[in-house]
Coordinates of C-alpha atoms and ligand atoms in Angstrom, one line a residue:
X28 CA -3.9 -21.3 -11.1
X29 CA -3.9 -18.4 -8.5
X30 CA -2.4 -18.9 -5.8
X31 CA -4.1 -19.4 -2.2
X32 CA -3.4 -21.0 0.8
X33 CA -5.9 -23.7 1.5
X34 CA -7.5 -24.0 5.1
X35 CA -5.5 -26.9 6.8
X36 CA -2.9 -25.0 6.2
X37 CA -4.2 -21.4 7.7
X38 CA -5.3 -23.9 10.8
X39 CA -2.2 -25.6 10.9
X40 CA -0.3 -22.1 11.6
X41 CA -2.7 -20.6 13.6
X42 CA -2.4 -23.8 15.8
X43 CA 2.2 -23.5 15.9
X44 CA 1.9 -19.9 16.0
X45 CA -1.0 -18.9 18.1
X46 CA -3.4 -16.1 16.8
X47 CA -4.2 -13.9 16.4
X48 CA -1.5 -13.8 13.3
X49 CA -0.9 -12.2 10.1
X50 CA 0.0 -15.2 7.3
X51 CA 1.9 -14.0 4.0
X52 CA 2.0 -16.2 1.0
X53 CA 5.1 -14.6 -0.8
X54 CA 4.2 -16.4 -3.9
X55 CA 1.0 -14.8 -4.4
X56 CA 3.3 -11.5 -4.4
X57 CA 5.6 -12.5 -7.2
X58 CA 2.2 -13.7 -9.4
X59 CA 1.1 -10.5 -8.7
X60 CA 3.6 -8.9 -9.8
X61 CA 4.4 -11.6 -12.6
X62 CA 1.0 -10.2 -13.7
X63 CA 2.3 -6.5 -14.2
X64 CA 5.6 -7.7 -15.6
X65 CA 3.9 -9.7 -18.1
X66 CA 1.1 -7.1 -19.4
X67 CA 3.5 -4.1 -19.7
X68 CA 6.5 -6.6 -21.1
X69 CA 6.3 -4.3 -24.6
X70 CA 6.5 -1.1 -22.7
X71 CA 9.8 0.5 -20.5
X72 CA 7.6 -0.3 -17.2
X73 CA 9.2 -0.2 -13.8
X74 CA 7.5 -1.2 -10.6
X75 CA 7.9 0.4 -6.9
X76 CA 6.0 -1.4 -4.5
X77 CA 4.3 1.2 -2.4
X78 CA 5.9 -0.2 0.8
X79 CA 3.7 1.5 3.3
X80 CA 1.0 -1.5 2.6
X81 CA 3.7 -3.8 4.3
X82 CA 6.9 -3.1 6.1
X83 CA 8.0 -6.3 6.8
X84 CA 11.9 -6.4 6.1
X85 CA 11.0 -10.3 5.1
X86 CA 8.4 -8.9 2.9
X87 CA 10.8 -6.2 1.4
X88 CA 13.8 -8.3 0.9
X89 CA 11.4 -10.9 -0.6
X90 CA 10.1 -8.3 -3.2
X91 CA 13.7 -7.5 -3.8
X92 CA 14.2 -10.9 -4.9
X93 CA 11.9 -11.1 -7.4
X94 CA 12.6 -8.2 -9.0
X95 CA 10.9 -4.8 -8.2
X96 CA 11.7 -1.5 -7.0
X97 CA 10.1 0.1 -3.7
X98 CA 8.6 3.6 -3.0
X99 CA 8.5 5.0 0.4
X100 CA 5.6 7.0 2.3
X101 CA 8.4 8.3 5.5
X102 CA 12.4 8.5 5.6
X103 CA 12.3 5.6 7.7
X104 CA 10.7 3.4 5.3
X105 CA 13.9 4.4 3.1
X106 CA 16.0 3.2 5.8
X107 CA 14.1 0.0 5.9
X108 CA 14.2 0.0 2.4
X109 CA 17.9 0.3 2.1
X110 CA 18.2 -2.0 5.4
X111 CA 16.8 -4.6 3.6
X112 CA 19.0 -4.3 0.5
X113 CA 17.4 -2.3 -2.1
X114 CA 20.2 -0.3 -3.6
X115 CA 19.3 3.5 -3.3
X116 CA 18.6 3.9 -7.3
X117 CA 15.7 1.1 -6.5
X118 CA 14.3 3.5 -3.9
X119 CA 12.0 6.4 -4.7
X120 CA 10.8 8.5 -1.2
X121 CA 7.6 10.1 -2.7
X122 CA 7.6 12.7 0.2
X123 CA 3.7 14.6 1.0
X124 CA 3.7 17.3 3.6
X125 CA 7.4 16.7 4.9
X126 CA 10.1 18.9 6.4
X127 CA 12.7 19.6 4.0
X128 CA 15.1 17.7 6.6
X129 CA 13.8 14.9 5.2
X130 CA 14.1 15.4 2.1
X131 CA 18.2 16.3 2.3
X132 CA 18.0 12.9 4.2
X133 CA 16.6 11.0 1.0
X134 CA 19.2 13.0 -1.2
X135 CA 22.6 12.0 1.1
X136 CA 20.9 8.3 1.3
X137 CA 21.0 8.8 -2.4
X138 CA 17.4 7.8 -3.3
X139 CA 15.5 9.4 -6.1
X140 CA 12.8 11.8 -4.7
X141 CA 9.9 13.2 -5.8
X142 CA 8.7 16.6 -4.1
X143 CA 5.1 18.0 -3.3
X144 CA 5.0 21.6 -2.4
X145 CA 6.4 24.8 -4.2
X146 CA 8.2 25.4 -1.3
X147 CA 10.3 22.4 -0.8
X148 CA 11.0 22.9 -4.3
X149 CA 12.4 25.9 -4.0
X150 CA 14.7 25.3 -0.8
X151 CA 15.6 22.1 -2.8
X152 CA 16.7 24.3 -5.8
X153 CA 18.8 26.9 -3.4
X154 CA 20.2 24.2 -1.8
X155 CA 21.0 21.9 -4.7
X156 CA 20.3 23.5 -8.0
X157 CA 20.8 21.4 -11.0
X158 CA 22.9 19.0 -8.7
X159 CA 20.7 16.5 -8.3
X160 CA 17.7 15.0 -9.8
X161 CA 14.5 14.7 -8.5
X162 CA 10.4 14.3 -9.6
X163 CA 7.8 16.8 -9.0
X164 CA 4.4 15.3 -7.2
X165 CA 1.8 16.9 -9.0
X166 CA -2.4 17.0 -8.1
X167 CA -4.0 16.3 -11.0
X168 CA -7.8 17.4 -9.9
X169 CA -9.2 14.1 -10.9
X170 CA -11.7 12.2 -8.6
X171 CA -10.8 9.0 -8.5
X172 CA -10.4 5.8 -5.7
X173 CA -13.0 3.8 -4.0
X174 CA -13.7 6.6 -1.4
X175 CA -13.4 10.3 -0.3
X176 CA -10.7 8.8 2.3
X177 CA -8.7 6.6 -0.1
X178 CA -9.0 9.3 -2.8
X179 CA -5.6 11.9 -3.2
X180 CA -5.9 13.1 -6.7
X181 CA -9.4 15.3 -6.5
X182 CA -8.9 19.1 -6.0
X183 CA -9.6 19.7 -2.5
X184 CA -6.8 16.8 -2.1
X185 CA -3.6 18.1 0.3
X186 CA -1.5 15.6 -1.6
X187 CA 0.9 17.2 -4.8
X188 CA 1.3 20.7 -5.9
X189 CA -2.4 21.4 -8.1
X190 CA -1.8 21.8 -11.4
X191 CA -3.7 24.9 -12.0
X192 CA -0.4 26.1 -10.1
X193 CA 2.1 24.9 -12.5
X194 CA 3.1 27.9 -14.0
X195 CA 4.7 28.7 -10.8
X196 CA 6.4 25.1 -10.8
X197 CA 7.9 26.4 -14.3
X198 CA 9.3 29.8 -12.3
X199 CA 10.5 28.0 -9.5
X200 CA 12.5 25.6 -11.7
X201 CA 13.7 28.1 -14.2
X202 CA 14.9 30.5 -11.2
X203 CA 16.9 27.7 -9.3
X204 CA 18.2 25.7 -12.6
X205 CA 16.1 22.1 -10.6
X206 CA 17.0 18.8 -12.5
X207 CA 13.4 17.5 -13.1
X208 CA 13.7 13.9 -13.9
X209 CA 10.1 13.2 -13.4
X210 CA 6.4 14.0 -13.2
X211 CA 3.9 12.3 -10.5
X212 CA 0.5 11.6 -9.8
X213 CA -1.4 9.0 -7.7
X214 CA -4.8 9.7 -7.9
X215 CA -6.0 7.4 -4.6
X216 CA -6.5 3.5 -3.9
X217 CA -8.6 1.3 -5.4
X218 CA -8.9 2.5 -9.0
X219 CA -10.6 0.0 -11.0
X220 CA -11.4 2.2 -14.3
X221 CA -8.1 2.1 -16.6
X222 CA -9.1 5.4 -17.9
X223 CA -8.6 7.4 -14.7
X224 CA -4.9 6.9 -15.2
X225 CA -5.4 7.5 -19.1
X226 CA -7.1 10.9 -17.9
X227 CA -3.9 11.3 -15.4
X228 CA -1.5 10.9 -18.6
X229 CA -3.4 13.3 -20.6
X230 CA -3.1 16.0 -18.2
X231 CA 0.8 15.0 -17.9
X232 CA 1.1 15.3 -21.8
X233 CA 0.0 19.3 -21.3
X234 CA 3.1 19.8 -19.4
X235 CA 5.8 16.8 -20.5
X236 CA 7.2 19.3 -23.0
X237 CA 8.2 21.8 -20.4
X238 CA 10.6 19.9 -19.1
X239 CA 13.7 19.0 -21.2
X240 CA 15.7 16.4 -18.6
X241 CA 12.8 14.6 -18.2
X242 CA 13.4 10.5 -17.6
X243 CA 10.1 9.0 -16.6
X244 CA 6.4 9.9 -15.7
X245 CA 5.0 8.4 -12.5
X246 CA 2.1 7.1 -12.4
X247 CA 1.2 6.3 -8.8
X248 CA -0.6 3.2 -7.8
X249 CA -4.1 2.5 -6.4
X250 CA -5.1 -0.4 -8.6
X251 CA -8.0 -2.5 -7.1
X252 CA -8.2 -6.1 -5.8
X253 CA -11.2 -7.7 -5.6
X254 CA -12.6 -8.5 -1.9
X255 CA -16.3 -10.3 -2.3
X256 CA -16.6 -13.2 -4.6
X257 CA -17.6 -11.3 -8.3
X258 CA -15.6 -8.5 -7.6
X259 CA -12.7 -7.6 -10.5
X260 CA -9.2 -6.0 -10.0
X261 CA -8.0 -3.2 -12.3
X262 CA -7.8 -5.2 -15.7
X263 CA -4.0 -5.0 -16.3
X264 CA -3.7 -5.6 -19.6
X265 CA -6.3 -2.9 -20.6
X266 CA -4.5 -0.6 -19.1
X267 CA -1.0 -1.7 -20.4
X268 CA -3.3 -1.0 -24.0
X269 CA -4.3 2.3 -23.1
X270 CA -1.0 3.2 -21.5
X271 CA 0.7 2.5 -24.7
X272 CA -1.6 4.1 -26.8
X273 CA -1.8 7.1 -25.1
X274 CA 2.0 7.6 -25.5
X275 CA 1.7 6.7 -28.8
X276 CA -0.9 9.3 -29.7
X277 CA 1.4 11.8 -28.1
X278 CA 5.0 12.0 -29.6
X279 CA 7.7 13.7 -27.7
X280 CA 10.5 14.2 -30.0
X281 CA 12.2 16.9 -27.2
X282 CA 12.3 14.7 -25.0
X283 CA 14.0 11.1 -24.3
X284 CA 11.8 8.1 -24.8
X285 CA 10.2 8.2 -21.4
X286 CA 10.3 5.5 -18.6
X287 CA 6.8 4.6 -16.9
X288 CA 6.7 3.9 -13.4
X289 CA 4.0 2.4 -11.1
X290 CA 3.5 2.0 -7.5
X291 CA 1.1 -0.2 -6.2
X292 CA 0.8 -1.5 -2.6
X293 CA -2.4 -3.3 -2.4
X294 CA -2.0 -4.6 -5.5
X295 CA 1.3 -6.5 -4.7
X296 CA 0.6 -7.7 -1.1
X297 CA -3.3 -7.4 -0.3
X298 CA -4.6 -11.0 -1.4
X299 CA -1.1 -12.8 -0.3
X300 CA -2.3 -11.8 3.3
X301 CA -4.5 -13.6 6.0
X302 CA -5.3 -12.5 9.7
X303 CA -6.4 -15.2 11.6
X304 CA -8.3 -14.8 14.6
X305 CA -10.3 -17.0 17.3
X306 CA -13.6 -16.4 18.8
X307 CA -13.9 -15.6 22.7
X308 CA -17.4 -15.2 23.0
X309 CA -20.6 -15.8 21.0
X310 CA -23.1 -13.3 22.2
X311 CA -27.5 -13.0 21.3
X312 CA -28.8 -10.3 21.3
X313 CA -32.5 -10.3 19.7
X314 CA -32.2 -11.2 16.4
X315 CA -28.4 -11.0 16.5
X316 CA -25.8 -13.4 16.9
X317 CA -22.3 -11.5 18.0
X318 CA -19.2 -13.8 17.5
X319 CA -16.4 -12.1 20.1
X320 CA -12.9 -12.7 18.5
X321 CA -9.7 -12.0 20.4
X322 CA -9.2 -9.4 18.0
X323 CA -10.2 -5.5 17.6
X324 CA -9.7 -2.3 15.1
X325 CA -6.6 -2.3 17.5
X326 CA -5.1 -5.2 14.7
X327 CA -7.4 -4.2 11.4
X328 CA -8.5 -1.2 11.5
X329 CA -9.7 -1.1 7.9
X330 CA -13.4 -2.0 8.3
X331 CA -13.6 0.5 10.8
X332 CA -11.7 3.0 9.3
X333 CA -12.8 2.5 5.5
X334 CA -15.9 0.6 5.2
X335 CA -13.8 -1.8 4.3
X336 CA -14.8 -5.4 3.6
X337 CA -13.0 -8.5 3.9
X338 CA -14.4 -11.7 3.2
X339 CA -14.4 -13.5 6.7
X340 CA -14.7 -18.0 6.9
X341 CA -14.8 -20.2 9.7
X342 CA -11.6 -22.5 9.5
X343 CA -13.1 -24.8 12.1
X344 CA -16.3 -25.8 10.7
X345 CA -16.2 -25.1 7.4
X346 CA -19.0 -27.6 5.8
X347 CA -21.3 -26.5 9.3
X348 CA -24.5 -24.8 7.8
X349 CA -24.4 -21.1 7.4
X350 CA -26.0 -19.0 9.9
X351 CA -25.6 -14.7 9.9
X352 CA -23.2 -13.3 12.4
X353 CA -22.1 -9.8 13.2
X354 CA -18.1 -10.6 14.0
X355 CA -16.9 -7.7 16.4
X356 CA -13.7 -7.5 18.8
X357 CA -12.5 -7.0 21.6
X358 CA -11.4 -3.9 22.6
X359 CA -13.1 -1.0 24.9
X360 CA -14.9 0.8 21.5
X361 CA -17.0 -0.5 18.3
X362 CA -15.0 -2.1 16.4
X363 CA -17.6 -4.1 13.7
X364 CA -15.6 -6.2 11.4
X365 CA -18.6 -7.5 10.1
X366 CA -22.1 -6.6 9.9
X367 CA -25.1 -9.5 9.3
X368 CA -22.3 -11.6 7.4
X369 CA -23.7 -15.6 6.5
X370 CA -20.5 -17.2 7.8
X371 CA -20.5 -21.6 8.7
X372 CA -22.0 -22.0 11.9
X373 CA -19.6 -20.4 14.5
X374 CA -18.7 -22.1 17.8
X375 CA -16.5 -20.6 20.5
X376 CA -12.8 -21.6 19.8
X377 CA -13.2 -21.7 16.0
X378 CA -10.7 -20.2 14.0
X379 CA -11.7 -17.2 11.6
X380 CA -9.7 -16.2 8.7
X381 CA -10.3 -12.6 7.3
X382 CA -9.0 -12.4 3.7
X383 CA -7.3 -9.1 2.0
X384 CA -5.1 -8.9 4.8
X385 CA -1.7 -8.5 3.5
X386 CA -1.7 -4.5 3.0
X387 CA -2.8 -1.8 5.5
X388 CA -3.3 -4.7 8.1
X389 CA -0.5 -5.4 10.3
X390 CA 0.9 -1.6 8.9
X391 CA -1.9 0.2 10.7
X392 CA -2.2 -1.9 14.0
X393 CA -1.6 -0.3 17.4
X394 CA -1.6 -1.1 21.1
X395 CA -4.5 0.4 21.7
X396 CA -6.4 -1.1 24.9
X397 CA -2.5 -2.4 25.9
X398 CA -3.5 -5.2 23.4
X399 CA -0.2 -7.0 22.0
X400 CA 0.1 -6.5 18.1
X401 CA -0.3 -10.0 16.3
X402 CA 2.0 -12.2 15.3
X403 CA 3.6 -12.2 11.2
X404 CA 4.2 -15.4 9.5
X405 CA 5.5 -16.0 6.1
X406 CA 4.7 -19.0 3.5
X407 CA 7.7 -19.1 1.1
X408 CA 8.1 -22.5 -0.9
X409 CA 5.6 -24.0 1.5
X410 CA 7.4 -23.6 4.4
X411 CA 5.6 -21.4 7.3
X412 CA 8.3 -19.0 9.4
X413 CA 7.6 -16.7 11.9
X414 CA 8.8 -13.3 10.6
X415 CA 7.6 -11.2 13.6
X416 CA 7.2 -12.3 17.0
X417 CA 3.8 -11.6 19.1
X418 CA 4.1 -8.5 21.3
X419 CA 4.9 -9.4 24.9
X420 CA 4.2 -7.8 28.3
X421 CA 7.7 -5.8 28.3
X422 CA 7.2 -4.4 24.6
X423 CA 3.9 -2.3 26.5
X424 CA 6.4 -0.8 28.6
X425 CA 9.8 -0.7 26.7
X426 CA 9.5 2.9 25.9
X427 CA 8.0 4.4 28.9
X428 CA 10.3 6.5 31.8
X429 CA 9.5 5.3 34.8
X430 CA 10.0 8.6 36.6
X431 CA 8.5 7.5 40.4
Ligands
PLP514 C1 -0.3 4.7 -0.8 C2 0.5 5.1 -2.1 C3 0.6 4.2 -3.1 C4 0.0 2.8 -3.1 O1 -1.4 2.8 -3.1 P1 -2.2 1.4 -3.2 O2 -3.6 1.7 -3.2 O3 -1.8 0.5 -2.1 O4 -1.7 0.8 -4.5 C5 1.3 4.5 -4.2 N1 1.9 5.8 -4.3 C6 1.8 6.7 -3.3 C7 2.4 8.0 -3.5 C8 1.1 6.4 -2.2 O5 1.0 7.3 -1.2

């Protein structure tokens, strides 16, 4: 039985807590990643949840406990990280476009690190030579995600150092004696096709046997959960198959028996999430009926931003017949949520739930319009507790120098 939270109980903490708010059922996470555990169980598998889907320090600590490792987008989701308990060998800071501040920040925190230009490379190696380990981030040139925006792999990608250029990786490690412990790719989000990260192994297995210290290969994350009734997520347990074939086809006897690592956000966090919002205003317009929530892109920018869809119900009148809406906010721009969507008949006051809402939702909210960001509430053994307070008037302000 997966796990879901039903809608008396969505309404029932939109009602204590006010909306609009951000629910989190933490055991959706751990059957989530029950579901990795239990598919690559054979196979020396570790997981780092991609924390940039969900900062939460609740969230983090609650990932801690059942288990997994985290990877880290920005130094400051290290510091989170390591704030919320994760020792520093359960923290990887897969760095892209970074100054190489950072990245002598990471080492003193003690964190493993994986690197993405030549030239933090080198200023790593004639800083540190063989002193301490870290990964190299490399592009793989393989087009793969559910879009252009989502997709980091392909070869006009910014993210990683291309591997056409990896004979100049070799010189650069050779000439400053580097301790590679690892290879990296993430190839973008949403990758439903087990083969794309088959194809990402292959090219690793060209250059594996360069590199002598070698610990694990890192395999990024980006597998895909479904959004729209019929969709399918990455199938797991396929690609635990094809993972462990394609190591099997390709013996390393140089080398230590190498460690896999994965790092998926959405994955992990996307379906334990719910936003919950309430609509102002209904609005026709010709053949259009506009429901007005107190919401905007200012709180989930992901349809806007993505073409994202997230499967949007009416908590309040859920048996009423259906009837096609186009859901939009509030805020001083388009912000669509929703285009022609069959939803059960709407009224003002009623209580929408958008689905998918755990990653990239709360992460990527703003102030925009002076809107308060939402409220965060977590479900843990059935119990609802607020884990982030609503914005409040002084929050607008608390950074701003009053100078007249
Ligand atoms: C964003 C990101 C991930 C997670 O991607 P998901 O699609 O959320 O699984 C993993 N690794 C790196 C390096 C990332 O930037």
């Amino acid at each position: 039985m997966s796990e879901i939270l039903s809608h008396s109980q969505l309404t029932a903490i939109a009602e204590e807590f006010g909306t609009p708010v951000y629910i989190y059922h933490a055991e959706k996470i751990a059957e989530q990643y029950q579901k990795l555990k239990d598919a690559f169980a054979n196979q020396d598998v570790v997981i780092f949840y991609a924390s940039k889907a969900l900062t939460n320090v609740n969230i983090l600590r609650y990932i801690k406990s059942i288990g997994a490792n985290v990877d880290c987008s920005s130094i400051n989701e290290v510091k989170l990280a390591l704030h919320a308990g994760f020792a520093p060998e359960k923290v990887l800071y897969t760095s892209n476009g970074i100054a190489f501040e950072e990245i002598e920040e990471a080492k003193n925190l003690g964190v493993h690190i994986n690197i993405d230009s030549l030239s933090n490379l080198e200023k790593f190696g004639k800083k540190f030579g063989h002193t301490y380990p870290v990964g190299i981030r490399l592009r793989p040139n393989i087009l793969a995600g559910g879009n252009l925006k989502i997709s980091t792999g392909h070869d006009k990608s910014k993210f990683g150092i291309p591997v056409d250029q990896f004979q100049k990786v070799l010189e650069c490690v050779e000439e400053n004696n580097l301790f590679i412990r690892g290879l990296h790719i993430h190839t973008g989000s949403e990758i439903k096709d087990a083969d794309v990260f088959v194809k990402g192994i292959e090219k690793l297995f060209e250059i594996i046997p360069y590199f002598k210290e070698l610990e694990f290969v890192d395999l990024g994350g980006g597998f895909k959960v479904p959004y729209k009734e019929g969709d399918t997520e990455t199938d797991i347990t396929l690609l635990a198959e094809k993972v462990k074939e394609a190591f099997a086809n390709h013996p390393n006897p140089g080398n230590k028996p190498l460690q896999i690592w994965f790092e998926p956000g959405k994955f992990l966090v996307s379906e334990a999430g719910y936003f919950v919002t309430q609509v102002n205003v209904l609005k026709e317009a010709g053949t259009t009926i506009f429901a007005g929530i107190n919401s905007g892109f200012n709180h989930l920018i992901r349809p806007m931003f993505y073409d994202s869809y997230h499967r949007i119900e009416n908590l309040s009148n859920q048996n009423g017949p259906e009837k096609t809406y186009t859901v939009v906010g509030n805020i001083c721009e388009t912000d669509t949520f929703a285009s022609d969507r069959k939803i059960s008949e709407i009224r003002e006051g009623d209580y929408l739930v958008f689905y998918n809402a755990g990653a990239y939702g709360f992460e990527m909210s703003s102030n925009f319009n002076s809107r308060f960001k939402p409220a965060e509430v977590m479900v843990k053994d059935g119990k609802a507790v607020l884990i982030r307070r609503r914005d409040v008037f002084e929050d607008l302000l608390k950074n701003q120098i009053e100078v007249e």
